[in-house]
Phi, psi and omega in degrees: 000149181249153175214132174256132184249134175246156183052037181285142178237151181235136177274116179227126178053043172073013179231145174274128182228132172302140173289153182291332187279151168297327173214154185244125177257129175230169180235154178219162179238183175295339177271357178299128175281135183218135182219158178219138171268109187225135176049048178064025177224143177263112185255138176280145179243127179282122182299326190277318187251345187240337188292327175299341177287346183272087179260341180270149180309130178226143177267140178189174175263139175233119176264118192240136170229125177052044176082350179262130179283124177261320183219133174243136184226104181270131182229167176304127179300342181288343183256018182297157181051079177321134187272339185238136172247130187214144170245155181193180177237131183287136171256307182225154174222128176247113185270340178289149182292138352284126181297131179221165166209154180249152179222157173228176183052043182282138170228136179255140171284109185225125174053040173089008183207166177274136180232124182294140178258122187298310190269157170291143183245143169258117190238152172283140174255003192295330179254009189268140164253135182245130178237123183237129178047042174081006181235144173291138182234163176279169175296331178301331186274351173293136189223154177299134179103343178303135166273124189235153172241119184243146165250122187244144176279187188288347177265016185056035173258121180297135172259314177239136174232118182249132177246133182070000000 
């Protein structure tokens, strides 16, 4: 399946940059993981039967490897372009609702460099998609000691958590 993205931005070296093309064409398959955050719930979307129903412009994150979309995450357009890029090490994970995790050794990308965050942070997993070794995983698979790279919204809620 093909999808065309307009006004696409790419995260490069911790900065969001507009792509040079007017539109970006990517492909997805029946195994592409797709999600939408609606009414305080993270809903799975079947790539084969439901993804083609998204005909109106929709904002989202696309995790892409070699031109193939691995994971799609549609979010509220008001939360576009996660404002915070952070790295950290996972301390604890609580998967019962509301799912949360704590981290230490956190660093935030600020003004072209990494800046240490003094306190340990307690973060929500309710809006998060977690990707490990290029594949989406469940919240249960996030583990103590994981080194993570996160994209957080303005409310410090992670949208994407990348491991490895």
